mmCIF file with all atom_site columns, C-alpha atoms in Angstrom:
data_model
loop_
_atom_site.group_PDB
_atom_site.id
_atom_site.type_symbol
_atom_site.label_atom_id
_atom_site.label_alt_id
_atom_site.label_comp_id
_atom_site.label_asym_id
_atom_site.label_entity_id
_atom_site.label_seq_id
_atom_site.pdbx_PDB_ins_code
_atom_site.Cartn_x
_atom_site.Cartn_y
_atom_site.Cartn_z
_atom_site.occupancy
_atom_site.B_iso_or_equiv
_atom_site.pdbx_formal_charge
_atom_site.auth_seq_id
_atom_site.auth_comp_id
_atom_site.auth_asym_id
_atom_site.auth_atom_id
_atom_site.pdbx_PDB_model_num
ATOM 1   C CA . MET A 1 1   ? -0.032  0.009   -0.063  1.00 0.00 ? 1   MET A CA 1
ATOM 2   C CA . ARG A 1 2   ? 1.283   3.475   -0.842  1.00 0.00 ? 2   ARG A CA 1
ATOM 3   C CA . TYR A 1 3   ? 2.787   5.525   1.906   1.00 0.00 ? 3   TYR A CA 1
ATOM 4   C CA . GLY A 1 4   ? 0.207   7.809   3.474   1.00 0.00 ? 4   GLY A CA 1
ATOM 5   C CA . PHE A 1 5   ? -2.702  5.985   1.769   1.00 0.00 ? 5   PHE A CA 1
ATOM 6   C CA . LYS A 1 6   ? -4.463  5.193   5.110   1.00 0.00 ? 6   LYS A CA 1
ATOM 7   C CA . ALA A 1 7   ? -4.765  8.867   6.083   1.00 0.00 ? 7   ALA A CA 1
ATOM 8   C CA . GLN A 1 8   ? -5.738  9.786   2.460   1.00 0.00 ? 8   GLN A CA 1
ATOM 9   C CA . ALA A 1 9   ? -8.539  7.153   2.666   1.00 0.00 ? 9   ALA A CA 1
ATOM 10  C CA . GLU A 1 10  ? -9.829  8.605   5.853   1.00 0.00 ? 10  GLU A CA 1
ATOM 11  C CA . ARG A 1 11  ? -9.837  12.107  4.155   1.00 0.00 ? 11  ARG A CA 1
ATOM 12  C CA . MET A 1 12  ? -11.641 10.648  1.179   1.00 0.00 ? 12  MET A CA 1
ATOM 13  C CA . ALA A 1 13  ? -14.392 9.211   3.464   1.00 0.00 ? 13  ALA A CA 1
ATOM 14  C CA . VAL A 1 14  ? -14.894 12.604  5.062   1.00 0.00 ? 14  VAL A CA 1
ATOM 15  C CA . ALA A 1 15  ? -15.010 14.339  1.554   1.00 0.00 ? 15  ALA A CA 1
ATOM 16  C CA . ALA A 1 16  ? -17.576 11.743  0.382   1.00 0.00 ? 16  ALA A CA 1
ATOM 17  C CA . ARG A 1 17  ? -19.845 12.580  3.282   1.00 0.00 ? 17  ARG A CA 1
ATOM 18  C CA . GLU A 1 18  ? -19.362 16.318  2.828   1.00 0.00 ? 18  GLU A CA 1
ATOM 19  C CA . ALA A 1 19  ? -20.313 15.985  -0.910  1.00 0.00 ? 19  ALA A CA 1
ATOM 20  C CA . LEU A 1 20  ? -23.534 14.277  0.172   1.00 0.00 ? 20  LEU A CA 1
ATOM 21  C CA . GLY A 1 21  ? -24.259 16.810  2.927   1.00 0.00 ? 21  GLY A CA 1
ATOM 22  C CA . LEU A 1 22  ? -23.602 14.391  5.645   1.00 0.00 ? 22  LEU A CA 1
ATOM 23  C CA . ASP A 1 23  ? -21.805 14.890  8.941   1.00 0.00 ? 23  ASP A CA 1
ATOM 24  C CA . ALA A 1 24  ? -18.264 13.454  9.087   1.00 0.00 ? 24  ALA A CA 1
ATOM 25  C CA . ILE A 1 25  ? -19.286 10.714  11.577  1.00 0.00 ? 25  ILE A CA 1
ATOM 26  C CA . ALA A 1 26  ? -22.648 9.852   9.852   1.00 0.00 ? 26  ALA A CA 1
ATOM 27  C CA . PRO A 1 27  ? -23.311 6.500   8.204   1.00 0.00 ? 27  PRO A CA 1
ATOM 28  C CA . LEU A 1 28  ? -22.754 6.490   4.410   1.00 0.00 ? 28  LEU A CA 1
ATOM 29  C CA . ASN A 1 29  ? -25.170 4.455   2.351   1.00 0.00 ? 29  ASN A CA 1
ATOM 30  C CA . PRO A 1 30  ? -23.282 2.631   -0.448  1.00 0.00 ? 30  PRO A CA 1
ATOM 31  C CA . ALA A 1 31  ? -26.025 3.272   -2.972  1.00 0.00 ? 31  ALA A CA 1
ATOM 32  C CA . GLN A 1 32  ? -25.856 7.037   -2.280  1.00 0.00 ? 32  GLN A CA 1
ATOM 33  C CA . TYR A 1 33  ? -22.129 6.975   -2.636  1.00 0.00 ? 33  TYR A CA 1
ATOM 34  C CA . ALA A 1 34  ? -22.492 5.102   -5.950  1.00 0.00 ? 34  ALA A CA 1
ATOM 35  C CA . VAL A 1 35  ? -24.761 7.812   -7.352  1.00 0.00 ? 35  VAL A CA 1
ATOM 36  C CA . GLN A 1 36  ? -22.353 10.497  -6.108  1.00 0.00 ? 36  GLN A CA 1
ATOM 37  C CA . ILE A 1 37  ? -19.412 8.982   -8.122  1.00 0.00 ? 37  ILE A CA 1
ATOM 38  C CA . GLY A 1 38  ? -21.572 8.087   -11.082 1.00 0.00 ? 38  GLY A CA 1
ATOM 39  C CA . VAL A 1 39  ? -21.771 4.299   -10.686 1.00 0.00 ? 39  VAL A CA 1
ATOM 40  C CA . HIS A 1 40  ? -24.946 2.284   -11.209 1.00 0.00 ? 40  HIS A CA 1
ATOM 41  C CA . ILE A 1 41  ? -25.752 -0.537  -8.780  1.00 0.00 ? 41  ILE A CA 1
ATOM 42  C CA . LEU A 1 42  ? -26.878 -3.292  -11.087 1.00 0.00 ? 42  LEU A CA 1
ATOM 43  C CA . THR A 1 43  ? -29.702 -5.784  -10.407 1.00 0.00 ? 43  THR A CA 1
ATOM 44  C CA . LEU A 1 44  ? -29.770 -9.384  -11.476 1.00 0.00 ? 44  LEU A CA 1
ATOM 45  C CA . GLU A 1 45  ? -32.436 -8.589  -13.933 1.00 0.00 ? 45  GLU A CA 1
ATOM 46  C CA . GLU A 1 46  ? -30.275 -5.863  -15.615 1.00 0.00 ? 46  GLU A CA 1
ATOM 47  C CA . LEU A 1 47  ? -27.541 -8.389  -16.193 1.00 0.00 ? 47  LEU A CA 1
ATOM 48  C CA . GLY A 1 48  ? -29.802 -10.545 -18.462 1.00 0.00 ? 48  GLY A CA 1
ATOM 49  C CA . LEU A 1 49  ? -28.155 -13.775 -17.435 1.00 0.00 ? 49  LEU A CA 1
ATOM 50  C CA . SER A 1 50  ? -29.333 -17.065 -18.833 1.00 0.00 ? 50  SER A CA 1
ATOM 51  C CA . ASP A 1 51  ? -31.221 -19.356 -16.386 1.00 0.00 ? 51  ASP A CA 1
ATOM 52  C CA . SER A 1 52  ? -28.234 -21.686 -16.221 1.00 0.00 ? 52  SER A CA 1
ATOM 53  C CA . ALA A 1 53  ? -25.741 -18.821 -15.463 1.00 0.00 ? 53  ALA A CA 1
ATOM 54  C CA . ARG A 1 54  ? -28.231 -17.456 -12.771 1.00 0.00 ? 54  ARG A CA 1
ATOM 55  C CA . ARG A 1 55  ? -28.617 -20.927 -11.193 1.00 0.00 ? 55  ARG A CA 1
ATOM 56  C CA . GLN A 1 56  ? -24.747 -21.400 -11.173 1.00 0.00 ? 56  GLN A CA 1
ATOM 57  C CA . LEU A 1 57  ? -24.147 -18.010 -9.503  1.00 0.00 ? 57  LEU A CA 1
ATOM 58  C CA . LEU A 1 58  ? -26.983 -18.044 -7.024  1.00 0.00 ? 58  LEU A CA 1
ATOM 59  C CA . GLU A 1 59  ? -27.696 -21.680 -6.213  1.00 0.00 ? 59  GLU A CA 1
ATOM 60  C CA . VAL A 1 60  ? -24.814 -23.950 -7.189  1.00 0.00 ? 60  VAL A CA 1
ATOM 61  C CA . ASP A 1 61  ? -21.836 -21.762 -6.162  1.00 0.00 ? 61  ASP A CA 1
ATOM 62  C CA . PRO A 1 62  ? -22.998 -18.609 -4.441  1.00 0.00 ? 62  PRO A CA 1
ATOM 63  C CA . ARG A 1 63  ? -20.100 -18.611 -2.026  1.00 0.00 ? 63  ARG A CA 1
ATOM 64  C CA . SER A 1 64  ? -17.453 -18.404 -4.723  1.00 0.00 ? 64  SER A CA 1
ATOM 65  C CA . TRP A 1 65  ? -18.032 -14.721 -5.494  1.00 0.00 ? 65  TRP A CA 1
ATOM 66  C CA . SER A 1 66  ? -18.973 -11.483 -3.804  1.00 0.00 ? 66  SER A CA 1
ATOM 67  C CA . GLY A 1 67  ? -19.255 -8.747  -6.417  1.00 0.00 ? 67  GLY A CA 1
ATOM 68  C CA . MET A 1 68  ? -17.762 -7.148  -9.502  1.00 0.00 ? 68  MET A CA 1
ATOM 69  C CA . ALA A 1 69  ? -17.433 -3.817  -11.290 1.00 0.00 ? 69  ALA A CA 1
ATOM 70  C CA . ILE A 1 70  ? -18.573 -3.793  -14.850 1.00 0.00 ? 70  ILE A CA 1
ATOM 71  C CA . ARG A 1 71  ? -17.602 -1.211  -17.484 1.00 0.00 ? 71  ARG A CA 1
ATOM 72  C CA . GLU A 1 72  ? -19.415 -1.173  -20.740 1.00 0.00 ? 72  GLU A CA 1
ATOM 73  C CA . SER A 1 73  ? -19.880 1.597   -23.327 1.00 0.00 ? 73  SER A CA 1
ATOM 74  C CA . GLY A 1 74  ? -18.587 4.281   -20.999 1.00 0.00 ? 74  GLY A CA 1
ATOM 75  C CA . LEU A 1 75  ? -20.885 3.293   -18.125 1.00 0.00 ? 75  LEU A CA 1
ATOM 76  C CA . THR A 1 76  ? -19.751 1.689   -14.891 1.00 0.00 ? 76  THR A CA 1
ATOM 77  C CA . GLY A 1 77  ? -21.833 -0.509  -12.729 1.00 0.00 ? 77  GLY A CA 1
ATOM 78  C CA . VAL A 1 78  ? -21.362 -2.795  -9.685  1.00 0.00 ? 78  VAL A CA 1
ATOM 79  C CA . PHE A 1 79  ? -23.145 -6.088  -9.154  1.00 0.00 ? 79  PHE A CA 1
ATOM 80  C CA . VAL A 1 80  ? -23.128 -7.734  -5.796  1.00 0.00 ? 80  VAL A CA 1
ATOM 81  C CA . ASN A 1 81  ? -24.079 -11.224 -4.714  1.00 0.00 ? 81  ASN A CA 1
ATOM 82  C CA . PRO A 1 82  ? -27.738 -10.937 -3.688  1.00 0.00 ? 82  PRO A CA 1
ATOM 83  C CA . THR A 1 83  ? -27.566 -14.091 -1.620  1.00 0.00 ? 83  THR A CA 1
ATOM 84  C CA . HIS A 1 84  ? -25.223 -12.465 0.878   1.00 0.00 ? 84  HIS A CA 1
ATOM 85  C CA . PRO A 1 85  ? -26.452 -10.720 4.072   1.00 0.00 ? 85  PRO A CA 1
ATOM 86  C CA . PRO A 1 86  ? -26.974 -6.862  3.840   1.00 0.00 ? 86  PRO A CA 1
ATOM 87  C CA . GLU A 1 87  ? -23.929 -6.047  5.813   1.00 0.00 ? 87  GLU A CA 1
ATOM 88  C CA . ARG A 1 88  ? -21.750 -8.110  3.444   1.00 0.00 ? 88  ARG A CA 1
ATOM 89  C CA . ARG A 1 89  ? -23.399 -6.656  0.387   1.00 0.00 ? 89  ARG A CA 1
ATOM 90  C CA . ALA A 1 90  ? -22.694 -3.103  1.775   1.00 0.00 ? 90  ALA A CA 1
ATOM 91  C CA . SER A 1 91  ? -19.065 -4.088  2.319   1.00 0.00 ? 91  SER A CA 1
ATOM 92  C CA . THR A 1 92  ? -18.685 -5.672  -1.154  1.00 0.00 ? 92  THR A CA 1
ATOM 93  C CA . THR A 1 93  ? -20.369 -2.680  -2.808  1.00 0.00 ? 93  THR A CA 1
ATOM 94  C CA . MET A 1 94  ? -17.976 -0.199  -1.113  1.00 0.00 ? 94  MET A CA 1
ATOM 95  C CA . HIS A 1 95  ? -15.016 -2.398  -1.965  1.00 0.00 ? 95  HIS A CA 1
ATOM 96  C CA . GLU A 1 96  ? -15.938 -2.388  -5.644  1.00 0.00 ? 96  GLU A CA 1
ATOM 97  C CA . LEU A 1 97  ? -16.686 1.313   -5.579  1.00 0.00 ? 97  LEU A CA 1
ATOM 98  C CA . ALA A 1 98  ? -13.236 1.836   -3.989  1.00 0.00 ? 98  ALA A CA 1
ATOM 99  C CA . HIS A 1 99  ? -11.489 0.133   -6.826  1.00 0.00 ? 99  HIS A CA 1
ATOM 100 C CA . ILE A 1 100 ? -13.449 2.412   -9.292  1.00 0.00 ? 100 ILE A CA 1
ATOM 101 C CA . GLU A 1 101 ? -12.797 5.621   -7.276  1.00 0.00 ? 101 GLU A CA 1
ATOM 102 C CA . LEU A 1 102 ? -9.069  4.761   -6.986  1.00 0.00 ? 102 LEU A CA 1
ATOM 103 C CA . LYS A 1 103 ? -8.963  4.005   -10.740 1.00 0.00 ? 103 LYS A CA 1
ATOM 104 C CA . HIS A 1 104 ? -7.495  0.548   -10.192 1.00 0.00 ? 104 HIS A CA 1
ATOM 105 C CA . VAL A 1 105 ? -6.858  -1.523  -13.192 1.00 0.00 ? 105 VAL A CA 1
ATOM 106 C CA . PRO A 1 106 ? -7.180  -5.297  -13.014 1.00 0.00 ? 106 PRO A CA 1
ATOM 107 C CA . ILE A 1 107 ? -3.934  -7.210  -13.558 1.00 0.00 ? 107 ILE A CA 1
ATOM 108 C CA . ARG A 1 108 ? -5.901  -10.097 -15.100 1.00 0.00 ? 108 ARG A CA 1
ATOM 109 C CA . VAL A 1 109 ? -9.268  -10.073 -16.862 1.00 0.00 ? 109 VAL A CA 1
ATOM 110 C CA . ASP A 1 110 ? -10.959 -13.116 -18.424 1.00 0.00 ? 110 ASP A CA 1
ATOM 111 C CA . VAL A 1 111 ? -13.676 -12.475 -20.988 1.00 0.00 ? 111 VAL A CA 1
ATOM 112 C CA . SER A 1 112 ? -15.992 -15.002 -22.453 1.00 0.00 ? 112 SER A CA 1
ATOM 113 C CA . SER A 1 113 ? -16.304 -15.583 -26.229 1.00 0.00 ? 113 SER A CA 1
ATOM 114 C CA . VAL A 1 114 ? -19.364 -13.263 -26.251 1.00 0.00 ? 114 VAL A CA 1
ATOM 115 C CA . GLY A 1 115 ? -17.579 -10.495 -24.330 1.00 0.00 ? 115 GLY A CA 1
ATOM 116 C CA . ILE A 1 116 ? -18.836 -11.133 -20.805 1.00 0.00 ? 116 ILE A CA 1
ATOM 117 C CA . LEU A 1 117 ? -16.294 -10.339 -18.029 1.00 0.00 ? 117 LEU A CA 1
ATOM 118 C CA . LEU A 1 118 ? -15.695 -13.542 -16.068 1.00 0.00 ? 118 LEU A CA 1
ATOM 119 C CA . VAL A 1 119 ? -12.878 -12.942 -13.642 1.00 0.00 ? 119 VAL A CA 1
ATOM 120 C CA . SER A 1 120 ? -10.816 -9.929  -12.819 1.00 0.00 ? 120 SER A CA 1
ATOM 121 C CA . GLU A 1 121 ? -8.019  -9.730  -10.412 1.00 0.00 ? 121 GLU A CA 1
ATOM 122 C CA . TYR A 1 122 ? -6.262  -6.757  -8.814  1.00 0.00 ? 122 TYR A CA 1
ATOM 123 C CA . SER A 1 123 ? -2.787  -6.533  -7.452  1.00 0.00 ? 123 SER A CA 1
ATOM 124 C CA . GLU A 1 124 ? -2.271  -7.115  -3.722  1.00 0.00 ? 124 GLU A CA 1
ATOM 125 C CA . ASP A 1 125 ? -1.583  -3.434  -3.149  1.00 0.00 ? 125 ASP A CA 1
ATOM 126 C CA . ASP A 1 126 ? -4.843  -2.460  -5.004  1.00 0.00 ? 126 ASP A CA 1
ATOM 127 C CA . GLU A 1 127 ? -6.770  -4.949  -2.874  1.00 0.00 ? 127 GLU A CA 1
ATOM 128 C CA . GLU A 1 128 ? -5.304  -3.495  0.311   1.00 0.00 ? 128 GLU A CA 1
ATOM 129 C CA . GLU A 1 129 ? -6.181  0.043   -0.731  1.00 0.00 ? 129 GLU A CA 1
ATOM 130 C CA . ALA A 1 130 ? -9.690  -0.961  -1.751  1.00 0.00 ? 130 ALA A CA 1
ATOM 131 C CA . ASN A 1 131 ? -10.172 -2.692  1.611   1.00 0.00 ? 131 ASN A CA 1
ATOM 132 C CA . TRP A 1 132 ? -8.878  0.309   3.504   1.00 0.00 ? 132 TRP A CA 1
ATOM 133 C CA . LEU A 1 133 ? -10.981 2.846   1.554   1.00 0.00 ? 133 LEU A CA 1
ATOM 134 C CA . SER A 1 134 ? -14.149 0.800   1.766   1.00 0.00 ? 134 SER A CA 1
ATOM 135 C CA . GLY A 1 135 ? -13.651 0.348   5.449   1.00 0.00 ? 135 GLY A CA 1
ATOM 136 C CA . ALA A 1 136 ? -13.047 4.102   5.942   1.00 0.00 ? 136 ALA A CA 1
ATOM 137 C CA . LEU A 1 137 ? -16.157 4.877   3.807   1.00 0.00 ? 137 LEU A CA 1
ATOM 138 C CA . LEU A 1 138 ? -18.337 2.457   5.806   1.00 0.00 ? 138 LEU A CA 1
ATOM 139 C CA . LEU A 1 139 ? -16.924 3.091   9.272   1.00 0.00 ? 139 LEU A CA 1
ATOM 140 C CA . PRO A 1 140 ? -14.597 6.112   9.505   1.00 0.00 ? 140 PRO A CA 1
ATOM 141 C CA . ARG A 1 141 ? -11.956 6.234   12.187  1.00 0.00 ? 141 ARG A CA 1
ATOM 142 C CA . GLU A 1 142 ? -13.340 9.515   13.635  1.00 0.00 ? 142 GLU A CA 1
ATOM 143 C CA . ALA A 1 143 ? -16.796 7.918   13.902  1.00 0.00 ? 143 ALA A CA 1
ATOM 144 C CA . LEU A 1 144 ? -15.412 4.929   15.715  1.00 0.00 ? 144 LEU A CA 1
ATOM 145 C CA . LYS A 1 145 ? -13.514 7.139   18.096  1.00 0.00 ? 145 LYS A CA 1
ATOM 146 C CA . HIS A 1 146 ? -16.552 9.369   18.700  1.00 0.00 ? 146 HIS A CA 1
ATOM 147 C CA . TYR A 1 147 ? -19.048 6.572   19.380  1.00 0.00 ? 147 TYR A CA 1
ATOM 148 C CA . ARG A 1 148 ? -16.649 4.345   21.317  1.00 0.00 ? 148 ARG A CA 1
ATOM 149 C CA . SER A 1 149 ? -15.784 7.368   23.507  1.00 0.00 ? 149 SER A CA 1
ATOM 150 C CA . LYS A 1 150 ? -19.501 7.925   24.117  1.00 0.00 ? 150 LYS A CA 1
ATOM 151 C CA . GLY A 1 151 ? -19.766 4.267   25.366  1.00 0.00 ? 151 GLY A CA 1
ATOM 152 C CA . TRP A 1 152 ? -21.646 2.828   22.433  1.00 0.00 ? 152 TRP A CA 1
ATOM 153 C CA . SER A 1 153 ? -21.455 -0.927  22.269  1.00 0.00 ? 153 SER A CA 1
ATOM 154 C CA . PRO A 1 154 ? -19.975 -2.706  19.272  1.00 0.00 ? 154 PRO A CA 1
ATOM 155 C CA . MET A 1 155 ? -23.402 -3.958  18.361  1.00 0.00 ? 155 MET A CA 1
ATOM 156 C CA . ARG A 1 156 ? -24.931 -0.574  18.458  1.00 0.00 ? 156 ARG A CA 1
ATOM 157 C CA . ILE A 1 157 ? -22.159 0.895   16.245  1.00 0.00 ? 157 ILE A CA 1
ATOM 158 C CA . ARG A 1 158 ? -22.444 -2.080  13.786  1.00 0.00 ? 158 ARG A CA 1
ATOM 159 C CA . THR A 1 159 ? -26.133 -1.551  13.565  1.00 0.00 ? 159 THR A CA 1
ATOM 160 C CA . HIS A 1 160 ? -25.949 2.204   13.142  1.00 0.00 ? 160 HIS A CA 1
ATOM 161 C CA . PHE A 1 161 ? -23.428 1.967   10.363  1.00 0.00 ? 161 PHE A CA 1
ATOM 162 C CA . GLY A 1 162 ? -24.781 -1.356  8.792   1.00 0.00 ? 162 GLY A CA 1
ATOM 163 C CA . VAL A 1 163 ? -21.562 -3.213  8.946   1.00 0.00 ? 163 VAL A CA 1
ATOM 164 C CA . SER A 1 164 ? -20.754 -6.760  9.819   1.00 0.00 ? 164 SER A CA 1
ATOM 165 C CA . GLU A 1 165 ? -19.004 -7.949  12.998  1.00 0.00 ? 165 GLU A CA 1
ATOM 166 C CA . ASP A 1 166 ? -15.941 -8.739  10.954  1.00 0.00 ? 166 ASP A CA 1
ATOM 167 C CA . MET A 1 167 ? -15.772 -5.247  9.434   1.00 0.00 ? 167 MET A CA 1
ATOM 168 C CA . TYR A 1 168 ? -16.237 -3.644  12.795  1.00 0.00 ? 168 TYR A CA 1
ATOM 169 C CA . ASN A 1 169 ? -13.574 -5.741  14.448  1.00 0.00 ? 169 ASN A CA 1
ATOM 170 C CA . TRP A 1 170 ? -11.147 -5.147  11.556  1.00 0.00 ? 170 TRP A CA 1
ATOM 171 C CA . ARG A 1 171 ? -11.605 -1.362  11.745  1.00 0.00 ? 171 ARG A CA 1
ATOM 172 C CA . ILE A 1 172 ? -11.199 -1.347  15.515  1.00 0.00 ? 172 ILE A CA 1
ATOM 173 C CA . ARG A 1 173 ? -8.079  -3.336  15.252  1.00 0.00 ? 173 ARG A CA 1
ATOM 174 C CA . MET A 1 174 ? -6.594  -1.504  12.285  1.00 0.00 ? 174 MET A CA 1
ATOM 175 C CA . THR A 1 175 ? -7.348  2.065   13.397  1.00 0.00 ? 175 THR A CA 1
ATOM 176 C CA . GLY A 1 176 ? -6.248  1.480   17.033  1.00 0.00 ? 176 GLY A CA 1
ATOM 177 C CA . VAL A 1 177 ? -9.190  3.474   18.312  1.00 0.00 ? 177 VAL A CA 1
ATOM 178 C CA . ASP A 1 178 ? -9.855  1.436   21.451  1.00 0.00 ? 178 ASP A CA 1
ATOM 179 C CA . VAL A 1 179 ? -6.119  1.528   22.324  1.00 0.00 ? 179 VAL A CA 1
ATOM 180 C CA . GLN A 1 180 ? -6.137  5.275   21.904  1.00 0.00 ? 180 GLN A CA 1
ATOM 181 C CA . ILE A 1 181 ? -9.206  5.659   24.133  1.00 0.00 ? 181 ILE A CA 1
ATOM 182 C CA . ARG A 1 182 ? -7.706  3.378   26.815  1.00 0.00 ? 182 ARG A CA 1
ATOM 183 C CA . ARG A 1 183 ? -4.469  5.357   26.796  1.00 0.00 ? 183 ARG A CA 1
ATOM 184 C CA . ALA A 1 184 ? -6.322  8.652   27.081  1.00 0.00 ? 184 ALA A CA 1
ATOM 185 C CA . LYS A 1 185 ? -8.299  7.412   30.024  1.00 0.00 ? 185 LYS A CA 1
ATOM 186 C CA . ALA A 1 186 ? -5.193  6.065   31.764  1.00 0.00 ? 186 ALA A CA 1
ATOM 187 C CA . SER A 1 187 ? -3.379  9.414   31.467  1.00 0.00 ? 187 SER A CA 1
ATOM 188 C CA . ILE A 1 188 ? -6.255  11.224  33.322  1.00 0.00 ? 188 ILE A CA 1
#
């Protein structure tokens, strides 16, 4: 990950909220953010998949994929696995939007004979950046610090921001917010 990117991602999360007229510590709806950056959230119906492709993706092997960004004729869309829980879909949506916002280019793309994108792969650095930015967009460090300082429980914060337990725990661990709060209390 590029030097200084974590701080840049936190600033981008604040800027995204400002652009939508939200407070810096307010939840950010992935669909609203997508509209803000000009990306369409695609539905299964809009993809026009065959019955066999639909069955493969949603019934036979729904755990093998989470989401994808699709670029076609100058338009950009994101499609997320509809079988996943809402918190996972929010995380996946933000992750794909982060790749788009950061202008990441896949290092590998497989396309079917009829031009349908099958698999894309980003570099490890790009994946780390997309993870960090999506986490900052969903659950900004300052919001974590604010609500944890106010005594909000992890469950209350997760519910307020619509994130999974995994996302919450990762952000707490990666941002060091709880450690910072404990040290501040200990120095009083």
